[in-house]
Short mmCIF file of C-alpha atoms in Angstrom, two decimals:
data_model
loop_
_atom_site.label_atom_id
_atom_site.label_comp_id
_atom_site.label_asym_id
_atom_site.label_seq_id
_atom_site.Cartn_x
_atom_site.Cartn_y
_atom_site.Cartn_z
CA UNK A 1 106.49 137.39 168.49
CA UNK A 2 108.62 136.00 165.95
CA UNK A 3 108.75 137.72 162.64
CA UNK A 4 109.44 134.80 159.57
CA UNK A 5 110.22 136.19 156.11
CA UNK A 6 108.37 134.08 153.80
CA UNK A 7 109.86 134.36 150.30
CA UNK A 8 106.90 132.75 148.57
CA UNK A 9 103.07 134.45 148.31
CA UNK A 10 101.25 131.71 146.72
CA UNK A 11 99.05 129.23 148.50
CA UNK A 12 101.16 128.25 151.24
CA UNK A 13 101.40 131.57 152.34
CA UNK A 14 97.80 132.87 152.19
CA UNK A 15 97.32 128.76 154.50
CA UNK A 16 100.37 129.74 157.17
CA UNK A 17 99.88 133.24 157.92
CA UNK A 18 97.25 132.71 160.79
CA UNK A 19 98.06 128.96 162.34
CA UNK A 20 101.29 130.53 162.70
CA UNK A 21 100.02 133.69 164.28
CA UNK A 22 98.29 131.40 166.77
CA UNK A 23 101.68 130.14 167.86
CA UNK A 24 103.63 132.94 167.84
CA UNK A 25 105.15 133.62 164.75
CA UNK A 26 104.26 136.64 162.14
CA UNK A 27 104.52 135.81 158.21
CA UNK A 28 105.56 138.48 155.99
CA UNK A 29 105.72 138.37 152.56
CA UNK A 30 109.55 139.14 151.35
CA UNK A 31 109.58 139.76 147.43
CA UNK A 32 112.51 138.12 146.39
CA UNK A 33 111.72 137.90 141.86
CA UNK A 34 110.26 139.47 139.35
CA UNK A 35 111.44 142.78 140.74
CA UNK A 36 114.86 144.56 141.28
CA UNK A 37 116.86 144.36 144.17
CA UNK A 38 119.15 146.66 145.28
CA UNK A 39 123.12 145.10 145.75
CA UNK A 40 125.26 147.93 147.09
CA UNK A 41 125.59 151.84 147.28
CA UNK A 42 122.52 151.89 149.45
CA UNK A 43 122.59 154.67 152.70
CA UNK A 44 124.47 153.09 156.31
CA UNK A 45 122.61 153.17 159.12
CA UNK A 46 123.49 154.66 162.43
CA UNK A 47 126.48 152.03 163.39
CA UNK A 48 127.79 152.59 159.72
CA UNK A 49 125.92 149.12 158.38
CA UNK A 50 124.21 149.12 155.00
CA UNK A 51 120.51 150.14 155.84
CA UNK A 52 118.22 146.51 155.09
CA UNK A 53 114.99 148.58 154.44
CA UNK A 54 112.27 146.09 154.05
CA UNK A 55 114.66 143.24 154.99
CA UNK A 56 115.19 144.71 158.47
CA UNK A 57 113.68 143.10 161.96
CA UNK A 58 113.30 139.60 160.88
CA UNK A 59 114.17 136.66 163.03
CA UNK A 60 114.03 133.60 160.51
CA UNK A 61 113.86 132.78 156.65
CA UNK A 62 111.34 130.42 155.05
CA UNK A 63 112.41 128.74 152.62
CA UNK A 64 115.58 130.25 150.44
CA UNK A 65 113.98 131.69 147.82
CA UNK A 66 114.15 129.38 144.64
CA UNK A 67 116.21 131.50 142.68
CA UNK A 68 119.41 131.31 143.62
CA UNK A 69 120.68 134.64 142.04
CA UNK A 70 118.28 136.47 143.96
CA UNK A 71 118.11 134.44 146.65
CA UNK A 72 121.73 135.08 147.10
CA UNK A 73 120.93 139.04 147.70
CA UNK A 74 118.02 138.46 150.09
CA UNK A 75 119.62 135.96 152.03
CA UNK A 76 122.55 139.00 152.34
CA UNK A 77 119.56 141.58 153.43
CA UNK A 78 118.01 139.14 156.06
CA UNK A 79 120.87 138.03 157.61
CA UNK A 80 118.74 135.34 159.68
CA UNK A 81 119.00 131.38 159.65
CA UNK A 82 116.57 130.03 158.02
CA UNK A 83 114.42 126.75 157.71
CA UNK A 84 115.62 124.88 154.78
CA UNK A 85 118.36 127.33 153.25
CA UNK A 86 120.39 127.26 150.08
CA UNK A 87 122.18 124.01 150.45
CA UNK A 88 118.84 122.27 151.74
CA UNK A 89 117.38 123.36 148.29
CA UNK A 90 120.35 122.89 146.00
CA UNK A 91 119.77 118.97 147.73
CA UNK A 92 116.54 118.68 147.07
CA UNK A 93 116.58 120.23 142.93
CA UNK A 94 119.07 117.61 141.86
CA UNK A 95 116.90 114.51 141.33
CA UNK A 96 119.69 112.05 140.10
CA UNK A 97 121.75 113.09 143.73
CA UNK A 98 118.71 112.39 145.64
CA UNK A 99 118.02 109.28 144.70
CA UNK A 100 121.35 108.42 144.73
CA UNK A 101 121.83 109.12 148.02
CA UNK A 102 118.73 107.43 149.19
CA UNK A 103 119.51 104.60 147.27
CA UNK A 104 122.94 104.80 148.72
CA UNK A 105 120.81 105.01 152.35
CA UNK A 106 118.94 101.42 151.14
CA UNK A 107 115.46 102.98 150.65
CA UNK A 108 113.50 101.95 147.68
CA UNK A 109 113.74 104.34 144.22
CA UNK A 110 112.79 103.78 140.70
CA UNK A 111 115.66 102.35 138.19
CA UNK A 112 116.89 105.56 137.28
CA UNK A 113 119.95 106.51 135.11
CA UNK A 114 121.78 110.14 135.04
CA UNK A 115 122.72 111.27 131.22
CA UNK A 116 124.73 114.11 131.21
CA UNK A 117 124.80 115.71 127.82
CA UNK A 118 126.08 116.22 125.47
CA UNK A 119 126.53 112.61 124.35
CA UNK A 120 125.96 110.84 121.12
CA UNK A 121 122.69 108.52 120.18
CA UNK A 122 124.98 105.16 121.64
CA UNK A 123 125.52 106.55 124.80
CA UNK A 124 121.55 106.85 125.21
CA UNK A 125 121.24 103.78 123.81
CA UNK A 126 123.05 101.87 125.98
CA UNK A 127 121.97 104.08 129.03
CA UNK A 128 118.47 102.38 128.12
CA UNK A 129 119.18 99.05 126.87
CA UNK A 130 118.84 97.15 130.73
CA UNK A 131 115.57 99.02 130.83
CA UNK A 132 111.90 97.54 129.61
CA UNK A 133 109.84 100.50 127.75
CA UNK A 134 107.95 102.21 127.83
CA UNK A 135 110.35 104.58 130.20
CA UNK A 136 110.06 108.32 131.65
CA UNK A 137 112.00 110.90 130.43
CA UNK A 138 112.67 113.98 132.77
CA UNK A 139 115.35 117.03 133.52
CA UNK A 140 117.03 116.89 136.17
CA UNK A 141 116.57 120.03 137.83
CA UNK A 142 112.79 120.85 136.66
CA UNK A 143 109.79 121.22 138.81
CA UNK A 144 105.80 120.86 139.05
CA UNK A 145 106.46 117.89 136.29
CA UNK A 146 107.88 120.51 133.31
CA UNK A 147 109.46 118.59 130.69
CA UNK A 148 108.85 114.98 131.64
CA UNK A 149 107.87 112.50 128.87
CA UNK A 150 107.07 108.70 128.03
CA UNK A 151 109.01 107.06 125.56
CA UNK A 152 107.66 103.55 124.34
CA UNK A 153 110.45 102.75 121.96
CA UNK A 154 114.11 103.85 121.14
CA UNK A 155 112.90 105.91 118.49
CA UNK A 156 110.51 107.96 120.63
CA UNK A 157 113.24 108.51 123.42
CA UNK A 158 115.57 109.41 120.91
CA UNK A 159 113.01 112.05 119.71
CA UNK A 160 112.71 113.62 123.04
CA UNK A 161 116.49 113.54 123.65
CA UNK A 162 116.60 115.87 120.64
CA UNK A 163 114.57 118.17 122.19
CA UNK A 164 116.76 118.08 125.51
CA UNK A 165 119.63 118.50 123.33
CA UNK A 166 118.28 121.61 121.62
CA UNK A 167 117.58 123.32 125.18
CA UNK A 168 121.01 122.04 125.95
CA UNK A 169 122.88 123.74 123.44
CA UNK A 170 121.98 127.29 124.91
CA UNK A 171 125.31 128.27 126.27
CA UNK A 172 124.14 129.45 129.29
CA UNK A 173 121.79 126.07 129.85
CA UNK A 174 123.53 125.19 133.62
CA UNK A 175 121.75 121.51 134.14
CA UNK A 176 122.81 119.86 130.83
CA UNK A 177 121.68 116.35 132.36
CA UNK A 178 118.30 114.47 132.24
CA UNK A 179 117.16 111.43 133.93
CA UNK A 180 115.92 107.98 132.20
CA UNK A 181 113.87 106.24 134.43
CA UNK A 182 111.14 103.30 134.66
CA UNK A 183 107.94 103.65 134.01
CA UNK A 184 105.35 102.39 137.15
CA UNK A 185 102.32 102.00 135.30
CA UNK A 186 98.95 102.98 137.39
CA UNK A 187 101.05 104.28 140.44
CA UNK A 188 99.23 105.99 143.22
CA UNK A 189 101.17 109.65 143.51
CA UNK A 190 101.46 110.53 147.44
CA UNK A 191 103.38 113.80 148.92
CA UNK A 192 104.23 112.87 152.36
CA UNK A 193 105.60 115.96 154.63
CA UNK A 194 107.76 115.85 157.17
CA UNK A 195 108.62 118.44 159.87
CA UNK A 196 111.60 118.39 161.59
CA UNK A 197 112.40 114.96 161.01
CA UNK A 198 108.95 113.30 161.97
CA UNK A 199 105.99 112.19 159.47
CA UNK A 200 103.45 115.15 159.22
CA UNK A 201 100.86 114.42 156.88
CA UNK A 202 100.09 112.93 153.76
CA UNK A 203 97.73 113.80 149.94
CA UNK A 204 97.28 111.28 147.44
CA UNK A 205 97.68 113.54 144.10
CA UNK A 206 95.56 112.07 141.35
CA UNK A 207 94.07 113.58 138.01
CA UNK A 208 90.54 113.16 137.01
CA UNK A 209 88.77 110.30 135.70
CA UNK A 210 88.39 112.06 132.11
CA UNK A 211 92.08 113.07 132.10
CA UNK A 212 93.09 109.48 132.73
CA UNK A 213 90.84 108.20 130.28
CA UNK A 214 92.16 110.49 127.52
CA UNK A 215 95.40 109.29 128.68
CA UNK A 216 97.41 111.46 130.64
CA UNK A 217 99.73 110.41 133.28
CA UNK A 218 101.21 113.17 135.60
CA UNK A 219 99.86 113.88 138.85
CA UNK A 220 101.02 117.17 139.23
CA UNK A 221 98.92 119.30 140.83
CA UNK A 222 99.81 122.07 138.75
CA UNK A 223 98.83 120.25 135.87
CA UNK A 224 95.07 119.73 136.95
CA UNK A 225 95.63 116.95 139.16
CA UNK A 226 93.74 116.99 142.73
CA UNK A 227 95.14 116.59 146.50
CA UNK A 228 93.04 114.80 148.80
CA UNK A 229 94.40 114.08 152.47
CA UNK A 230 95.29 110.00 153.22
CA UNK A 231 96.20 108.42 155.96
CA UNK A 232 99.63 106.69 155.10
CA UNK A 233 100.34 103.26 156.16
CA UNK A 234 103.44 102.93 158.46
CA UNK A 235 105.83 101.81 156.29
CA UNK A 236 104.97 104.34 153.87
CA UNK A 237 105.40 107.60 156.89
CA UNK A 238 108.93 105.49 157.60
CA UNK A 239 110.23 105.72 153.88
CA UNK A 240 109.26 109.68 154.25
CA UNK A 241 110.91 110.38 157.68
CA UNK A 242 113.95 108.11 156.36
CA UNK A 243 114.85 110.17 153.05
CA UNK A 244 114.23 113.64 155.21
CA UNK A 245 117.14 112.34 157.54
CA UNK A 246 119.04 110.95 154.68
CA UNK A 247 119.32 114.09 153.34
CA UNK A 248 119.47 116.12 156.27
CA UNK A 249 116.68 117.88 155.55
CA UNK A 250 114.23 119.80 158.34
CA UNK A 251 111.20 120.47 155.89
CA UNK A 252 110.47 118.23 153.46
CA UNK A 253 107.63 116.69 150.91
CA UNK A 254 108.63 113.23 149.88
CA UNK A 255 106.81 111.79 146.52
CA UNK A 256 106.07 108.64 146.76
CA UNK A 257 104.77 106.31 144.08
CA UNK A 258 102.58 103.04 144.96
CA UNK A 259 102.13 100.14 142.38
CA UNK A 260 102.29 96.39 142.52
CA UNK A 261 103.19 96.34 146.22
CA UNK A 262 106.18 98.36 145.33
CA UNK A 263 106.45 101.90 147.51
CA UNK A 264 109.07 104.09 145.84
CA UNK A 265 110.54 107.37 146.54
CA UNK A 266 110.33 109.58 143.28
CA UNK A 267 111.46 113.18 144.09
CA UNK A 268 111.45 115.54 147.16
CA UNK A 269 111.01 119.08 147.45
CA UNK A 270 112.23 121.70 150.20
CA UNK A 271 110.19 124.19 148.91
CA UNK A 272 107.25 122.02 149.35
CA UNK A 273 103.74 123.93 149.07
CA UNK A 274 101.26 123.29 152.50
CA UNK A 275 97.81 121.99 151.64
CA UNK A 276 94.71 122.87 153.61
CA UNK A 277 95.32 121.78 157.48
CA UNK A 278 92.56 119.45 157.60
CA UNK A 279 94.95 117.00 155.13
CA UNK A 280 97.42 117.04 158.07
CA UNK A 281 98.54 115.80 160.92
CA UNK A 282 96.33 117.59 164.26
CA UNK A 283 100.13 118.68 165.39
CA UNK A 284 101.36 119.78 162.36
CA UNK A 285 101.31 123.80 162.84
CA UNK A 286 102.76 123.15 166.26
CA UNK A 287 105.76 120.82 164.65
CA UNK A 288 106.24 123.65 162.24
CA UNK A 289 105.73 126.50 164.79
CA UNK A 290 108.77 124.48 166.35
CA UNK A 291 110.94 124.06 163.84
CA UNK A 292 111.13 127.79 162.76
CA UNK A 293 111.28 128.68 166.52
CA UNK A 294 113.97 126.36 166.35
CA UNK A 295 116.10 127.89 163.28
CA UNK A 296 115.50 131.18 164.69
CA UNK A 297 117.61 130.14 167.96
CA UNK A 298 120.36 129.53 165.57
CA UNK A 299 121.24 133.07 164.66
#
């Protein structure tokens, strides 16, 4: 049996362990934050290696861990291939490079435009001006929807660019860029997954009534929004499987946003979390099952 060092013990986790276990491959839990982690000095083993401890015996990685400091010393400890490593990650965070290259690949994205800071109120100005309002302001590098706000006028965006630029300032603030993008009003959220290059699965993403009454907008499921499986029209599973092989990326969720007969891409994430099974694909542990069996052949 394979052994798969899963870097993550949240929900996806606690959903993979025994699907996997059906087919052959054993998830453990490798810690990889919020703890320390020992770099050098530790005892050799028998053939004069540094002794992996915990890290020892496994066959394949899933997925690099999402920080990259740490994930830099595990990766070092494993020593095995994994499915979806660093660079598959670094691809995925940067949401101005991904939909560049997707639009770059001709598949549909919002009007988006990269600021990199700093830059004075004209450059933002102009940065907006082909743009209607109200538009969505986001980092670049930020997950689960942290940060991302509607502007309705050039006073309002010019608000939340002072926050950015605050945050910005910090010296040792890496991403100093943000994204300006259009707002699709009323757009159905969708992840789409896809497994080794082939549609897996779809949810729809979509907050409660009362929520959207009292007028929030983000479908983030960490922000109270709930998943419910859909079956994805073709085109829509096409767009998915297209940006996974755009970006050369095994394991992938694909956001997609739905308005007005327009069917955008909006992010992607290689660190996506599973749902339950039943939102799925009837294949989809097996596709996965054969992906990491896959990756593991590549050490």
């Amino acid at each position: 049996m394979l052994r798969l060092a899963m870097t993550t013990d949240a929900e996806t986790f606690d959903r993979v362990r025994e699907p996997l276990a059906a087919r052959g491959v054993a998830v453990e839990h490798v810690r990889a934050k919020e703890r320390s982690l020992r770099v050098s000095g530790g005892d050799l083993d028998e053939d004069g290696d540094p002794e992996r401890g915990e890290f020892d015996g496994f066959d394949v990685g899933f997925v690099y861990p999402s920080r990259l400091m740490e994930g830099a010393v595990v990766d070092a400890r494993l020593s095995v291939p994994w499915v979806n490593g660093r660079e598959a990650v670094l691809t995925s965070r940067n949401k101005a490079g991904v939909l560049a290259a997707l639009d770059d690949a001709g598949l549909p994205t919002p009007r988006t435009t990269l600021v990199s800071n700093p830059v004075d109120e004209a450059v933002v100005t102009e940065a907006v001006s082909s743009f209607s309002y109200p538009v969505v302001v986001k980092p670049n590098s930020a997950t689960r929807g942290v940060g991302v706000a509607a502007a309705g006028d050039l006073d309002s965006l010019l608000g939340v660019v002072d926050y950015l630029n605050l945050v910005h300032d910090y010296r040792a603030t890496g991403d100093k860029s943000y994204l300006i993008q259009e707002y699709l009003p009323d757009a159905r959220d969708y992840r789409a997954m896809v497994v080794d290059g082939a549609y897996a699965g779809a949810v729809r993403r979509e907050l409660p009534a009362d929520a959207r009454e009292a007028g929030r907008w983000k479908h983030n499921v960490h922000r109270g929004a709930e998943a419910a499986g859909v079956d994805l029209p073709e085109r829509a599973r096409e767009v998915a499987e297209r940006a996974a092989d755009a970006l050369g990326i095994d394991y992938l969720g694909v956001d997609l946003l739905a308005t007005d007969g327009r069917l955008v891409v909006n992010e992607t994430n290689a660190r996506p979390t599973v749902d339950a099974a039943t939102k799925y694909e009837p294949d989809f542990y097996d596709r996965l099952a054969g992906l990491i069996e896959r990756a593991a052949g590549e050490n």
